[in-house]
Short mmCIF file of N, CA and C in Angstrom, two decimals:
data_model
loop_
_atom_site.label_atom_id
_atom_site.label_comp_id
_atom_site.label_asym_id
_atom_site.label_seq_id
_atom_site.Cartn_x
_atom_site.Cartn_y
_atom_site.Cartn_z
N MET V 30 38.14 -67.54 88.76
CA MET V 30 37.96 -66.16 88.74
C MET V 30 36.52 -65.77 88.42
N THR V 31 35.94 -64.84 89.23
CA THR V 31 34.67 -64.41 88.90
C THR V 31 34.78 -62.85 88.60
N ARG V 32 34.19 -62.43 87.51
CA ARG V 32 34.15 -61.09 87.18
C ARG V 32 32.69 -60.54 87.32
N LEU V 33 32.54 -59.67 88.27
CA LEU V 33 31.24 -59.02 88.50
C LEU V 33 31.24 -57.68 87.73
N TRP V 34 30.23 -57.64 86.84
CA TRP V 34 30.04 -56.40 86.04
C TRP V 34 28.89 -55.68 86.64
N TRP V 35 29.16 -54.86 87.64
CA TRP V 35 28.08 -54.09 88.35
C TRP V 35 27.54 -52.99 87.47
N VAL V 36 26.32 -53.02 87.17
CA VAL V 36 25.62 -52.01 86.43
C VAL V 36 24.60 -51.27 87.21
N ARG V 37 24.75 -49.99 87.33
CA ARG V 37 23.74 -49.26 88.04
C ARG V 37 22.48 -49.09 87.08
N HIS V 38 21.35 -49.27 87.65
CA HIS V 38 20.09 -49.24 86.93
C HIS V 38 19.95 -47.89 86.15
N GLY V 39 18.95 -47.82 85.22
CA GLY V 39 18.68 -46.62 84.51
C GLY V 39 18.25 -45.56 85.39
N PRO V 40 18.30 -44.27 84.91
CA PRO V 40 17.97 -43.13 85.80
C PRO V 40 16.50 -43.13 86.23
N THR V 41 16.25 -42.66 87.41
CA THR V 41 14.96 -42.57 87.96
C THR V 41 14.42 -41.06 87.97
N HIS V 42 15.32 -40.18 87.89
CA HIS V 42 14.99 -38.76 87.94
C HIS V 42 14.44 -38.35 89.31
N GLU V 43 14.65 -39.17 90.31
CA GLU V 43 14.12 -38.81 91.65
C GLU V 43 15.07 -37.82 92.23
N LYS V 44 14.55 -36.89 93.01
CA LYS V 44 15.38 -35.90 93.72
C LYS V 44 15.21 -36.02 95.24
N ALA V 45 15.06 -37.26 95.59
CA ALA V 45 14.88 -37.65 97.03
C ALA V 45 15.56 -38.98 97.27
N PHE V 46 15.61 -39.34 98.55
CA PHE V 46 16.16 -40.66 99.00
C PHE V 46 15.32 -41.57 98.24
N THR V 47 15.97 -42.62 97.58
CA THR V 47 15.27 -43.63 96.88
C THR V 47 15.91 -45.05 97.17
N GLY V 48 15.29 -45.70 98.11
CA GLY V 48 15.84 -46.98 98.57
C GLY V 48 15.03 -48.13 98.13
N TRP V 49 14.14 -48.59 99.06
CA TRP V 49 13.37 -49.70 98.72
C TRP V 49 12.06 -49.30 98.00
N ARG V 50 11.75 -47.96 97.96
CA ARG V 50 10.64 -47.47 97.28
C ARG V 50 10.78 -47.95 95.83
N ASP V 51 9.76 -48.52 95.29
CA ASP V 51 9.84 -49.13 93.93
C ASP V 51 9.44 -48.22 92.78
N VAL V 52 10.43 -47.43 92.32
CA VAL V 52 10.17 -46.52 91.26
C VAL V 52 10.71 -47.00 89.92
N PRO V 53 10.19 -46.53 88.83
CA PRO V 53 10.64 -47.07 87.51
C PRO V 53 11.93 -46.33 87.07
N ALA V 54 12.62 -46.95 86.13
CA ALA V 54 13.80 -46.39 85.48
C ALA V 54 13.35 -45.84 84.10
N ASP V 55 14.01 -44.78 83.79
CA ASP V 55 13.76 -44.14 82.44
C ASP V 55 14.86 -44.88 81.44
N LEU V 56 14.38 -45.70 80.57
CA LEU V 56 15.17 -46.45 79.71
C LEU V 56 15.05 -45.98 78.25
N SER V 57 14.73 -44.74 78.08
CA SER V 57 14.44 -44.15 76.75
C SER V 57 15.73 -43.84 75.94
N ASP V 58 16.91 -43.85 76.59
CA ASP V 58 18.16 -43.62 75.88
C ASP V 58 18.61 -44.97 75.25
N THR V 59 18.00 -45.38 74.22
CA THR V 59 18.26 -46.67 73.65
C THR V 59 19.66 -46.82 73.00
N ALA V 60 20.24 -45.69 72.62
CA ALA V 60 21.63 -45.71 72.09
C ALA V 60 22.58 -46.04 73.25
N LYS V 61 22.41 -45.39 74.39
CA LYS V 61 23.28 -45.70 75.55
C LYS V 61 23.10 -47.12 76.00
N ILE V 62 21.90 -47.63 76.06
CA ILE V 62 21.65 -49.02 76.43
C ILE V 62 22.25 -50.00 75.41
N ALA V 63 22.23 -49.67 74.17
CA ALA V 63 22.85 -50.59 73.12
C ALA V 63 24.40 -50.59 73.31
N ARG V 64 24.95 -49.40 73.56
CA ARG V 64 26.42 -49.33 73.85
C ARG V 64 26.75 -50.13 75.07
N LEU V 65 26.00 -50.05 76.16
CA LEU V 65 26.17 -50.79 77.34
C LEU V 65 26.05 -52.34 77.03
N HIS V 66 25.02 -52.67 76.35
CA HIS V 66 24.86 -54.06 76.07
C HIS V 66 25.96 -54.65 75.30
N SER V 67 26.55 -53.89 74.32
CA SER V 67 27.75 -54.34 73.53
C SER V 67 28.91 -54.43 74.36
N HIS V 68 29.15 -53.53 75.36
CA HIS V 68 30.28 -53.53 76.25
C HIS V 68 30.41 -54.76 77.18
N LEU V 69 29.25 -55.25 77.60
CA LEU V 69 29.14 -56.24 78.57
C LEU V 69 29.39 -57.68 77.80
N PRO V 70 30.04 -58.56 78.56
CA PRO V 70 30.30 -59.90 77.93
C PRO V 70 28.98 -60.63 77.55
N PRO V 71 28.99 -61.03 76.28
CA PRO V 71 27.77 -61.63 75.69
C PRO V 71 27.32 -62.93 76.39
N ASP V 72 28.29 -63.71 76.88
CA ASP V 72 27.96 -64.95 77.50
C ASP V 72 27.79 -64.92 79.05
N ALA V 73 27.73 -63.70 79.57
CA ALA V 73 27.63 -63.63 81.04
C ALA V 73 26.28 -63.91 81.49
N ALA V 74 26.21 -64.46 82.75
CA ALA V 74 24.95 -64.59 83.44
C ALA V 74 24.49 -63.19 83.90
N LEU V 75 23.23 -63.06 84.15
CA LEU V 75 22.63 -61.68 84.40
C LEU V 75 21.69 -61.84 85.59
N ILE V 76 21.87 -61.04 86.65
CA ILE V 76 21.04 -61.02 87.82
C ILE V 76 20.76 -59.55 88.20
N SER V 77 19.70 -59.34 88.84
CA SER V 77 19.37 -57.99 89.29
C SER V 77 18.69 -58.05 90.62
N SER V 78 18.63 -56.81 91.27
CA SER V 78 17.77 -56.55 92.38
C SER V 78 16.30 -56.77 91.89
N ASP V 79 15.47 -57.01 92.91
CA ASP V 79 14.08 -57.23 92.49
C ASP V 79 13.21 -55.95 92.37
N LEU V 80 13.79 -54.83 92.51
CA LEU V 80 13.13 -53.56 92.39
C LEU V 80 13.00 -53.23 90.89
N GLN V 81 11.82 -52.70 90.43
CA GLN V 81 11.59 -52.55 89.02
C GLN V 81 12.65 -51.71 88.30
N ARG V 82 13.23 -50.72 88.91
CA ARG V 82 14.25 -50.00 88.13
C ARG V 82 15.41 -50.85 87.71
N ALA V 83 15.69 -51.85 88.55
CA ALA V 83 16.78 -52.77 88.26
C ALA V 83 16.33 -53.91 87.36
N THR V 84 15.13 -54.51 87.56
CA THR V 84 14.73 -55.53 86.67
C THR V 84 14.43 -55.09 85.23
N ALA V 85 13.88 -53.88 85.09
CA ALA V 85 13.60 -53.36 83.71
C ALA V 85 14.98 -53.06 83.06
N THR V 86 15.90 -52.59 83.80
CA THR V 86 17.29 -52.45 83.19
C THR V 86 17.93 -53.74 82.75
N ALA V 87 17.73 -54.69 83.61
CA ALA V 87 18.26 -56.06 83.27
C ALA V 87 17.51 -56.58 82.05
N ASP V 88 16.20 -56.42 81.96
CA ASP V 88 15.49 -56.88 80.77
C ASP V 88 16.04 -56.18 79.50
N ALA V 89 16.42 -54.93 79.54
CA ALA V 89 16.92 -54.22 78.44
C ALA V 89 18.32 -54.74 77.99
N LEU V 90 19.00 -55.43 78.94
CA LEU V 90 20.40 -55.93 78.64
C LEU V 90 20.40 -57.49 78.53
N GLY V 91 19.27 -58.07 78.62
CA GLY V 91 19.23 -59.52 78.74
C GLY V 91 19.35 -60.34 77.48
N ALA V 92 19.16 -59.74 76.35
CA ALA V 92 19.19 -60.51 75.08
C ALA V 92 20.32 -61.40 74.98
N GLY V 93 20.15 -62.71 74.86
CA GLY V 93 21.15 -63.70 74.70
C GLY V 93 21.94 -64.09 75.91
N ARG V 94 21.50 -63.60 77.03
CA ARG V 94 22.26 -63.85 78.30
C ARG V 94 21.37 -64.74 79.16
N THR V 95 22.06 -65.53 80.02
CA THR V 95 21.36 -66.40 80.97
C THR V 95 20.87 -65.54 82.11
N ARG V 96 19.58 -65.52 82.35
CA ARG V 96 19.04 -64.74 83.45
C ARG V 96 18.88 -65.52 84.68
N LEU V 97 19.37 -65.06 85.78
CA LEU V 97 19.26 -65.64 87.07
C LEU V 97 18.09 -64.98 87.79
N PRO V 98 17.45 -65.65 88.78
CA PRO V 98 16.31 -65.07 89.48
C PRO V 98 16.72 -63.71 90.13
N HIS V 99 15.71 -62.78 90.19
CA HIS V 99 15.96 -61.51 90.72
C HIS V 99 16.28 -61.78 92.22
N ALA V 100 17.12 -60.88 92.83
CA ALA V 100 17.59 -61.15 94.19
C ALA V 100 17.25 -59.96 95.13
N PRO V 101 16.32 -60.08 96.12
CA PRO V 101 16.03 -59.04 96.98
C PRO V 101 17.37 -58.59 97.80
N ALA V 102 18.29 -59.48 97.95
CA ALA V 102 19.50 -59.11 98.70
C ALA V 102 20.37 -58.04 97.93
N LEU V 103 20.08 -57.80 96.67
CA LEU V 103 20.69 -56.80 95.89
C LEU V 103 20.02 -55.41 95.92
N ARG V 104 19.01 -55.30 96.77
CA ARG V 104 18.35 -54.05 96.88
C ARG V 104 19.24 -52.90 97.34
N GLU V 105 18.84 -51.71 97.11
CA GLU V 105 19.42 -50.45 97.55
C GLU V 105 19.40 -50.47 99.04
N LEU V 106 20.19 -49.59 99.69
CA LEU V 106 19.98 -49.36 101.18
C LEU V 106 18.53 -49.12 101.53
N ASN V 107 18.14 -49.60 102.58
CA ASN V 107 16.73 -49.27 103.10
C ASN V 107 16.83 -48.01 103.89
N PHE V 108 16.28 -46.88 103.31
CA PHE V 108 16.40 -45.63 103.93
C PHE V 108 15.23 -45.35 105.03
N GLY V 109 14.46 -46.36 105.23
CA GLY V 109 13.41 -46.26 106.23
C GLY V 109 12.51 -45.06 105.98
N VAL V 110 12.16 -44.24 107.10
CA VAL V 110 11.34 -43.13 106.95
C VAL V 110 11.85 -42.06 106.10
N TRP V 111 13.15 -42.05 105.78
CA TRP V 111 13.76 -41.07 104.87
C TRP V 111 13.31 -41.31 103.42
N ASP V 112 13.00 -42.48 103.07
CA ASP V 112 12.76 -42.83 101.70
C ASP V 112 11.59 -41.97 101.09
N GLY V 113 11.89 -41.30 100.02
CA GLY V 113 10.95 -40.39 99.35
C GLY V 113 11.10 -38.92 99.79
N LEU V 114 11.94 -38.66 100.83
CA LEU V 114 12.14 -37.33 101.32
C LEU V 114 13.39 -36.67 100.57
N HIS V 115 13.34 -35.40 100.45
CA HIS V 115 14.47 -34.66 99.90
C HIS V 115 15.51 -34.61 100.96
N PHE V 116 16.74 -34.58 100.49
CA PHE V 116 17.91 -34.61 101.43
C PHE V 116 17.90 -33.43 102.43
N SER V 117 17.48 -32.31 101.96
CA SER V 117 17.35 -31.13 102.83
C SER V 117 16.34 -31.30 103.95
N LYS V 118 15.26 -31.97 103.60
CA LYS V 118 14.10 -32.29 104.63
C LYS V 118 14.68 -33.21 105.63
N VAL V 119 15.40 -34.26 105.26
CA VAL V 119 15.96 -35.19 106.16
C VAL V 119 17.03 -34.50 107.08
N ALA V 120 17.85 -33.58 106.57
CA ALA V 120 18.81 -32.82 107.38
C ALA V 120 18.09 -31.95 108.37
N GLU V 121 16.90 -31.42 108.00
CA GLU V 121 16.10 -30.58 108.86
C GLU V 121 15.46 -31.43 110.02
N MET V 122 14.91 -32.53 109.60
CA MET V 122 14.23 -33.40 110.56
C MET V 122 15.23 -34.12 111.53
N HIS V 123 16.39 -34.59 111.04
CA HIS V 123 17.31 -35.35 111.83
C HIS V 123 18.73 -34.86 111.56
N PRO V 124 19.04 -33.65 111.98
CA PRO V 124 20.30 -32.98 111.67
C PRO V 124 21.55 -33.81 112.07
N GLU V 125 21.58 -34.24 113.34
CA GLU V 125 22.72 -34.99 113.78
C GLU V 125 22.78 -36.38 113.20
N LEU V 126 21.64 -37.05 113.12
CA LEU V 126 21.62 -38.43 112.61
C LEU V 126 22.01 -38.43 111.07
N SER V 127 21.41 -37.49 110.40
CA SER V 127 21.72 -37.48 108.89
C SER V 127 23.18 -37.14 108.68
N ARG V 128 23.76 -36.32 109.41
CA ARG V 128 25.22 -35.99 109.27
C ARG V 128 26.12 -37.20 109.59
N ALA V 129 25.74 -37.85 110.69
CA ALA V 129 26.48 -39.09 111.03
C ALA V 129 26.33 -40.23 110.00
N TYR V 130 25.02 -40.28 109.41
CA TYR V 130 24.78 -41.37 108.40
C TYR V 130 25.83 -41.19 107.22
N TRP V 131 26.14 -39.96 106.81
CA TRP V 131 27.07 -39.80 105.70
C TRP V 131 28.56 -39.75 106.15
N GLU V 132 28.84 -39.27 107.39
CA GLU V 132 30.29 -39.10 107.75
C GLU V 132 30.84 -40.33 108.47
N THR V 133 29.99 -41.04 109.12
CA THR V 133 30.43 -42.25 109.91
C THR V 133 29.41 -43.34 109.65
N PRO V 134 29.22 -43.84 108.43
CA PRO V 134 28.07 -44.72 108.13
C PRO V 134 28.05 -46.08 108.62
N SER V 135 29.10 -46.56 109.22
CA SER V 135 29.11 -48.03 109.53
C SER V 135 27.88 -48.58 110.16
N ASP V 136 27.57 -48.09 111.37
CA ASP V 136 26.47 -48.66 112.15
C ASP V 136 25.26 -47.70 112.29
N VAL V 137 25.38 -46.53 111.69
CA VAL V 137 24.34 -45.48 111.75
C VAL V 137 23.27 -45.79 110.73
N LYS V 138 22.02 -45.67 111.16
CA LYS V 138 20.96 -45.97 110.28
C LYS V 138 19.78 -45.04 110.41
N PRO V 139 19.04 -44.81 109.37
CA PRO V 139 17.77 -43.99 109.46
C PRO V 139 16.72 -44.69 110.32
N PRO V 140 15.76 -43.92 110.92
CA PRO V 140 14.69 -44.57 111.62
C PRO V 140 13.93 -45.63 110.70
N ASN V 141 13.86 -46.81 111.15
CA ASN V 141 13.21 -47.98 110.42
C ASN V 141 14.01 -48.31 109.13
N GLY V 142 15.26 -47.96 109.01
CA GLY V 142 16.09 -48.30 107.87
C GLY V 142 17.21 -49.20 108.29
N GLU V 143 18.19 -49.19 107.41
CA GLU V 143 19.33 -50.17 107.67
C GLU V 143 20.64 -49.38 107.63
N SER V 144 21.66 -49.87 108.26
CA SER V 144 22.96 -49.23 108.25
C SER V 144 23.82 -49.89 107.08
N TRP V 145 24.96 -49.21 106.92
CA TRP V 145 25.93 -49.69 105.87
C TRP V 145 26.38 -51.12 106.24
N ASN V 146 26.64 -51.38 107.53
CA ASN V 146 27.06 -52.75 107.88
C ASN V 146 25.93 -53.72 107.70
N GLU V 147 24.66 -53.35 107.95
CA GLU V 147 23.53 -54.20 107.66
C GLU V 147 23.37 -54.52 106.22
N LEU V 148 23.74 -53.46 105.38
CA LEU V 148 23.70 -53.76 103.91
C LEU V 148 24.72 -54.85 103.56
N HIS V 149 26.00 -54.70 104.07
CA HIS V 149 26.91 -55.72 103.91
C HIS V 149 26.49 -57.11 104.28
N ALA V 150 25.86 -57.15 105.49
CA ALA V 150 25.49 -58.51 106.05
C ALA V 150 24.34 -59.11 105.11
N ARG V 151 23.53 -58.25 104.54
CA ARG V 151 22.44 -58.77 103.59
C ARG V 151 23.03 -59.20 102.28
N LEU V 152 24.07 -58.39 101.78
CA LEU V 152 24.61 -58.60 100.45
C LEU V 152 25.73 -59.65 100.36
N SER V 153 26.51 -59.72 101.39
CA SER V 153 27.69 -60.62 101.29
C SER V 153 27.39 -62.05 101.02
N PRO V 154 26.37 -62.66 101.61
CA PRO V 154 26.12 -64.07 101.32
C PRO V 154 25.73 -64.29 99.84
N LYS V 155 25.05 -63.33 99.25
CA LYS V 155 24.62 -63.41 97.84
C LYS V 155 25.89 -63.36 96.88
N ILE V 156 26.78 -62.47 97.29
CA ILE V 156 28.03 -62.38 96.51
C ILE V 156 28.89 -63.67 96.60
N ARG V 157 28.94 -64.19 97.77
CA ARG V 157 29.65 -65.48 98.02
C ARG V 157 29.02 -66.59 97.17
N ASP V 158 27.70 -66.59 97.14
CA ASP V 158 26.91 -67.61 96.38
C ASP V 158 27.27 -67.46 94.87
N LEU V 159 27.21 -66.23 94.39
CA LEU V 159 27.45 -66.03 93.01
C LEU V 159 28.88 -66.49 92.60
N HIS V 160 29.89 -66.15 93.52
CA HIS V 160 31.27 -66.54 93.23
C HIS V 160 31.38 -68.02 93.37
N ALA V 161 30.78 -68.68 94.37
CA ALA V 161 30.91 -70.11 94.50
C ALA V 161 30.29 -70.93 93.29
N ASN V 162 29.29 -70.37 92.73
CA ASN V 162 28.69 -71.16 91.62
C ASN V 162 29.44 -70.95 90.27
N ASP V 163 30.61 -70.29 90.36
CA ASP V 163 31.58 -70.26 89.19
C ASP V 163 30.90 -69.98 87.86
N HIS V 164 30.25 -68.81 87.81
CA HIS V 164 29.59 -68.39 86.57
C HIS V 164 30.60 -67.70 85.59
N GLY V 165 31.74 -67.35 86.18
CA GLY V 165 32.72 -66.55 85.34
C GLY V 165 32.32 -65.19 85.30
N ASP V 166 31.76 -64.69 84.24
CA ASP V 166 31.31 -63.28 84.11
C ASP V 166 29.82 -63.22 84.61
N ILE V 167 29.53 -62.24 85.48
CA ILE V 167 28.17 -62.06 85.89
C ILE V 167 27.90 -60.56 85.85
N ILE V 168 26.78 -60.21 85.16
CA ILE V 168 26.38 -58.84 85.22
C ILE V 168 25.29 -58.71 86.32
N VAL V 169 25.60 -57.73 87.18
CA VAL V 169 24.78 -57.55 88.31
C VAL V 169 24.12 -56.11 88.22
N VAL V 170 22.76 -56.05 87.99
CA VAL V 170 22.11 -54.79 87.92
C VAL V 170 21.64 -54.43 89.16
N ALA V 171 22.20 -53.34 89.81
CA ALA V 171 21.91 -53.06 91.21
C ALA V 171 21.79 -51.48 91.36
N HIS V 172 22.13 -51.05 92.55
CA HIS V 172 21.91 -49.65 92.98
C HIS V 172 23.21 -48.99 93.44
N MET V 173 23.20 -47.71 93.50
CA MET V 173 24.37 -47.01 93.81
C MET V 173 25.03 -47.43 95.16
N GLY V 174 24.27 -47.43 96.24
CA GLY V 174 24.80 -47.81 97.58
C GLY V 174 25.39 -49.22 97.50
N VAL V 175 24.72 -50.15 96.82
CA VAL V 175 25.22 -51.50 96.77
C VAL V 175 26.59 -51.52 96.03
N ILE V 176 26.67 -50.83 94.90
CA ILE V 176 27.91 -50.81 94.19
C ILE V 176 29.00 -50.20 94.98
N MET V 177 28.68 -49.04 95.67
CA MET V 177 29.71 -48.44 96.52
C MET V 177 30.13 -49.35 97.64
N SER V 178 29.27 -50.16 98.21
CA SER V 178 29.71 -51.09 99.21
C SER V 178 30.68 -52.08 98.74
N GLN V 179 30.54 -52.56 97.47
CA GLN V 179 31.54 -53.51 96.88
C GLN V 179 32.82 -52.86 96.51
N ILE V 180 32.78 -51.55 96.18
CA ILE V 180 34.01 -50.77 95.89
C ILE V 180 34.79 -50.72 97.29
N GLU V 181 34.09 -50.43 98.38
CA GLU V 181 34.75 -50.42 99.64
C GLU V 181 35.44 -51.76 99.96
N ARG V 182 34.72 -52.81 99.70
CA ARG V 182 35.32 -54.13 99.97
C ARG V 182 36.51 -54.40 99.08
N ALA V 183 36.44 -54.05 97.82
CA ALA V 183 37.50 -54.40 96.86
C ALA V 183 38.77 -53.53 97.14
N LEU V 184 38.49 -52.28 97.42
CA LEU V 184 39.71 -51.36 97.59
C LEU V 184 40.23 -51.45 99.09
N GLY V 185 39.33 -51.90 100.05
CA GLY V 185 39.81 -51.92 101.42
C GLY V 185 39.74 -50.50 102.08
N VAL V 186 38.79 -49.71 101.61
CA VAL V 186 38.75 -48.30 102.11
C VAL V 186 37.58 -48.24 103.07
N SER V 187 37.50 -47.08 103.69
CA SER V 187 36.36 -46.82 104.57
C SER V 187 35.08 -46.58 103.84
N PRO V 188 33.88 -46.79 104.43
CA PRO V 188 32.64 -46.57 103.80
C PRO V 188 32.56 -45.13 103.27
N TYR V 189 33.07 -44.18 104.07
CA TYR V 189 33.06 -42.74 103.62
C TYR V 189 33.89 -42.51 102.43
N LYS V 190 34.99 -43.09 102.26
CA LYS V 190 35.80 -43.05 101.08
C LYS V 190 35.12 -43.67 99.89
N ALA V 191 34.56 -44.85 100.12
CA ALA V 191 33.82 -45.50 98.96
C ALA V 191 32.68 -44.73 98.49
N MET V 192 32.01 -43.99 99.44
CA MET V 192 30.91 -43.14 98.98
C MET V 192 31.26 -41.93 98.25
N SER V 193 32.66 -41.65 98.18
CA SER V 193 33.07 -40.53 97.38
C SER V 193 33.02 -40.77 95.88
N HIS V 194 32.93 -42.06 95.48
CA HIS V 194 32.90 -42.43 94.09
C HIS V 194 31.60 -42.05 93.39
N GLN V 195 31.63 -41.56 92.23
CA GLN V 195 30.47 -41.26 91.41
C GLN V 195 30.06 -42.53 90.78
N ILE V 196 28.84 -42.92 90.85
CA ILE V 196 28.22 -44.04 90.15
C ILE V 196 27.01 -43.63 89.38
N GLU V 197 27.18 -43.39 88.14
CA GLU V 197 26.15 -42.81 87.24
C GLU V 197 25.17 -43.97 86.85
N PRO V 198 23.90 -43.54 86.55
CA PRO V 198 23.01 -44.57 86.00
C PRO V 198 23.55 -45.19 84.71
N LEU V 199 23.44 -46.43 84.52
CA LEU V 199 23.85 -47.22 83.29
C LEU V 199 25.38 -47.19 83.21
N SER V 200 26.08 -47.09 84.24
CA SER V 200 27.51 -47.18 84.35
C SER V 200 27.90 -48.60 84.67
N VAL V 201 29.17 -48.89 84.43
CA VAL V 201 29.71 -50.25 84.81
C VAL V 201 30.88 -50.10 85.80
N THR V 202 30.84 -50.81 86.79
CA THR V 202 31.92 -50.99 87.77
C THR V 202 32.27 -52.44 87.83
N ARG V 203 33.53 -52.87 87.38
CA ARG V 203 33.88 -54.22 87.32
C ARG V 203 34.80 -54.57 88.44
N ILE V 204 34.43 -55.65 89.22
CA ILE V 204 35.21 -56.17 90.31
C ILE V 204 35.40 -57.68 90.07
N ASP V 205 36.72 -57.97 90.16
CA ASP V 205 37.18 -59.35 89.92
C ASP V 205 37.45 -60.02 91.26
N ILE V 206 36.98 -61.24 91.42
CA ILE V 206 37.28 -61.98 92.64
C ILE V 206 38.09 -63.20 92.20
N GLY V 207 39.35 -63.31 92.67
CA GLY V 207 40.19 -64.38 92.30
C GLY V 207 40.91 -64.98 93.43
N PRO V 208 41.87 -65.79 93.24
CA PRO V 208 42.55 -66.43 94.36
C PRO V 208 43.34 -65.51 95.25
N ASP V 209 43.71 -64.37 94.67
CA ASP V 209 44.48 -63.32 95.41
C ASP V 209 43.54 -62.22 96.02
N GLY V 210 42.26 -62.47 95.93
CA GLY V 210 41.35 -61.42 96.54
C GLY V 210 40.53 -60.69 95.56
N TRP V 211 40.09 -59.57 95.83
CA TRP V 211 39.15 -58.68 95.06
C TRP V 211 40.09 -57.53 94.47
N THR V 212 39.81 -57.31 93.21
CA THR V 212 40.46 -56.16 92.43
C THR V 212 39.36 -55.44 91.60
N ILE V 213 39.66 -54.14 91.45
CA ILE V 213 38.89 -53.32 90.67
C ILE V 213 39.29 -53.27 89.19
N GLY V 214 38.42 -53.51 88.25
CA GLY V 214 38.77 -53.45 86.83
C GLY V 214 38.32 -52.12 86.31
N ALA V 215 37.24 -51.48 86.83
CA ALA V 215 36.80 -50.15 86.41
C ALA V 215 35.76 -49.66 87.38
N ILE V 216 35.67 -48.35 87.56
CA ILE V 216 34.59 -47.76 88.33
C ILE V 216 33.87 -46.70 87.50
N ASN V 217 32.60 -46.78 87.42
CA ASN V 217 31.77 -45.79 86.77
C ASN V 217 32.10 -45.62 85.34
N HIS V 218 32.42 -46.72 84.65
CA HIS V 218 32.69 -46.65 83.23
C HIS V 218 31.46 -46.53 82.47
N GLN V 219 31.47 -45.59 81.54
CA GLN V 219 30.22 -45.28 80.76
C GLN V 219 30.52 -45.57 79.26
N PRO V 220 30.20 -46.77 78.83
CA PRO V 220 30.48 -47.09 77.34
C PRO V 220 29.70 -46.13 76.35
#
């Protein structure tokens, strides 16, 4: 059994698409970080995306835990030319494409970005590797889109349905991978 404790990185306060753009996290809420640290299994391995908002969050949770190398495969969706733009600007620039991106996300992608299915193709080998190495409990500090993609996989729902879940900064979504498949332990839990 592998228990993946998905933690969304700390808040960025961005009001625009934030994918591979490397922006910092606000980790000033030390009480919340302490509660999160206490909630997570103390002997879990810890891995994060290589973007600074995830690595800094992992640093804040790392005391006493085995740190695995940062993984580019755990990055947020690549929003391409939309990265850094407000959602309304994207809707104005690419009205049909931006609507399709949210309503039928499987193969739709922003210019120079990646689709939901391409995210899965990038992410799935890393998840298989983590499970195969039998770490037991693994804390994975990642991004909203990445976590939603794993909810989709665990629940067997459409990408559109998976994207309806709220994933707050510094929240925990637990997904267990066992002999009978994937199960959800919690979504968007905020200790």
